[in-house]
Amino acid sequence: MPRTLPTTDDLRTRARAALDRVGVTLDEAVGGGGSEREVCHARTPITGERLFPVPAASAAGVEEAVADAHRAFLAWRSTPAPIRGELVRRLGELLRAHKGDLADLVTVEAGKIRSEALGEVQEMIDICDFAVGLSRQLYGRTIASERPGHRLAETWHPLGVVGVVSAFNFPCAVWSWNTAVALACGDTVVWKPSELTPLISLACARLLDRAAEDVGAPDGVHRLVIGDRAVGEQLVDDSRVALVSATGSTRMGREVGPRVAARFGRTLLELGGNNAAVVAPSADLDLAVQGIVFAAAGTAGQRCTTLRRLIVHRDIADTLVARLTAAYAKLPVGDPFDDATLVGPLISTAALDRMQESVARAQAEGGKVLAGGGRRFADIAPAAAYVEPVIVRVGAQTGIVREETFAPILYVMTYETLEEAIALHNDVPQGLSSSIFTRDQAEAELFLSAEGSDCGIANVNIGTSGAEIGGAFGGEKETGGGRESGSDAWRAYMRSATNTVNYSGRLALAQNVSFL
Ligand code: UN1
């Protein structure tokens, strides 16, 4: 088990080297004109300490960024979609060339273990490939007209400037899902990343700028605005921002949604999850244990798709729980750059406080802690938050179990009938991801049916996290209803127009209406 941590100086050197290779010069890093609103500090959860000051965009800088993106949109929307795809193809090439550098920055700033950081960059590469293909597949339908000599069709047009607001836990993949698809769709993007991850966003923005230069795309197809809540609010309230695609807490979405709706803008919301897995008596327990441990403890419980609730048939509950607690006892917690580590740090000590409060609430509500909870490395890195993932057995789906705590806490409950399990499963405010472990096909199909999981993602014999980019990603209820990434999520980034073309030479009104 890793016993030491890198020093903040080591991490600074590593981050600076990655930024250099990508082409980011920190001193000139943040464009967007005007005086700076304030300085934001890049920091690392590996030691909990600050790395570099990064200038944040001023109000004037945000205004300029939106104006630039809007100006670029007016040209970009008329660029043929397959030509737009060339920009995304070039971005994908640069992401491939800098995969290791970007993964380094993800690990430094978000604390992800190496394999997950590389996986996040791979998601970016994958969505670029997807969006290049999409640039030749923005299909509209031709519809049978009720009138002779008429053609009825649907056309998809670019929408405008897309404001992308992303969170610390997927500091670059979520940006890429939005940006690669938006660019192929003919939109331009203004990105407000999490204040906790400015360096990776500078690196991504630099690579996209380079791609735009290489293919001759208009300046302004993408702008980065680093800053606090005020920057996000400016995007939310700017009527030139046609779509606000925001990933974060349900609390954030509750503010963003109505504000954008008040100006009749569009939103795409990816908010909290409280994801569960049902484990049926027929489940392959070897597979279930592996799937559950990755989904619940992976990324230190900081995915929106993290497994937070386990609903286990009572006949196998003790066996499964014993196997899970044994697996948890061996989980290597520590330096995410160490290949042996599986659980890196939480993003902050504030996140650790919230985790401890939730565990205490669960205990007060009758829960029993079966594994984990100990803090690690507090002596050598008091500003960092390393914690052993926790399993809590609960008797009922009480208050805290119904909330999302962004930390590795797995609540375990039991059930007797599948109907009861599904009812428990759906009885939370959130609706992002779900899964069932079973070898009984009828059970699996029921879980996937209209009477089954009410989530945007429903899986069989695989955990709740780690979706591929090819499917649409998002969830229902307090998760916000948005769909990003693959399938036909692109439609959210475009506007459709219905066209009726009369080539008959005479006026025929629909529904046989006569007039004149
Ligand atoms: C998120 O946590 O915000 O399905 C996104 C997954 C990843 C994306 C998670 N592909 O876990």
PDB file of C-alpha atoms in Angstrom, residues 40 109 164-169 171 191-201 225-227 347:
ATOM      1  CA  CYS A  40      -8.323  31.885  -9.078  1.00  0.00           C
ATOM      2  CA  GLU A 109      -6.209  18.768 -10.303  1.00  0.00           C
ATOM      3  CA  VAL A 164     -20.922  24.891 -21.172  1.00  0.00           C
ATOM      4  CA  VAL A 165     -20.703  24.818 -17.375  1.00  0.00           C
ATOM      5  CA  SER A 166     -18.758  21.800 -16.131  1.00  0.00           C
ATOM      6  CA  ALA A 167     -17.809  20.282 -12.782  1.00  0.00           C
ATOM      7  CA  PHE A 168     -14.503  19.273 -11.184  1.00  0.00           C
ATOM      8  CA  ASN A 169     -15.089  15.518 -11.283  1.00  0.00           C
ATOM      9  CA  PRO A 171     -13.077  18.312 -15.743  1.00  0.00           C
ATOM     10  CA  TRP A 191     -16.881  27.236 -21.489  1.00  0.00           C
ATOM     11  CA  LYS A 192     -16.988  27.947 -17.788  1.00  0.00           C
ATOM     12  CA  PRO A 193     -15.109  25.096 -16.121  1.00  0.00           C
ATOM     13  CA  SER A 194     -15.074  24.365 -12.418  1.00  0.00           C
ATOM     14  CA  GLU A 195     -12.903  26.844 -10.524  1.00  0.00           C
ATOM     15  CA  LEU A 196     -11.243  23.773  -9.025  1.00  0.00           C
ATOM     16  CA  THR A 197      -9.809  22.627 -12.352  1.00  0.00           C
ATOM     17  CA  PRO A 198      -8.531  25.650 -14.298  1.00  0.00           C
ATOM     18  CA  LEU A 199      -5.320  24.038 -15.597  1.00  0.00           C
ATOM     19  CA  ILE A 200      -6.915  21.156 -17.487  1.00  0.00           C
ATOM     20  CA  SER A 201      -9.393  23.601 -18.995  1.00  0.00           C
ATOM     21  CA  VAL A 225     -13.951  31.878 -19.178  1.00  0.00           C
ATOM     22  CA  ILE A 226     -12.432  30.887 -15.864  1.00  0.00           C
ATOM     23  CA  GLY A 227     -14.102  32.238 -12.782  1.00  0.00           C
ATOM     24  CA  ILE A 347     -11.490  16.957  -3.925  1.00  0.00           C
TER      25      ILE A 347
END
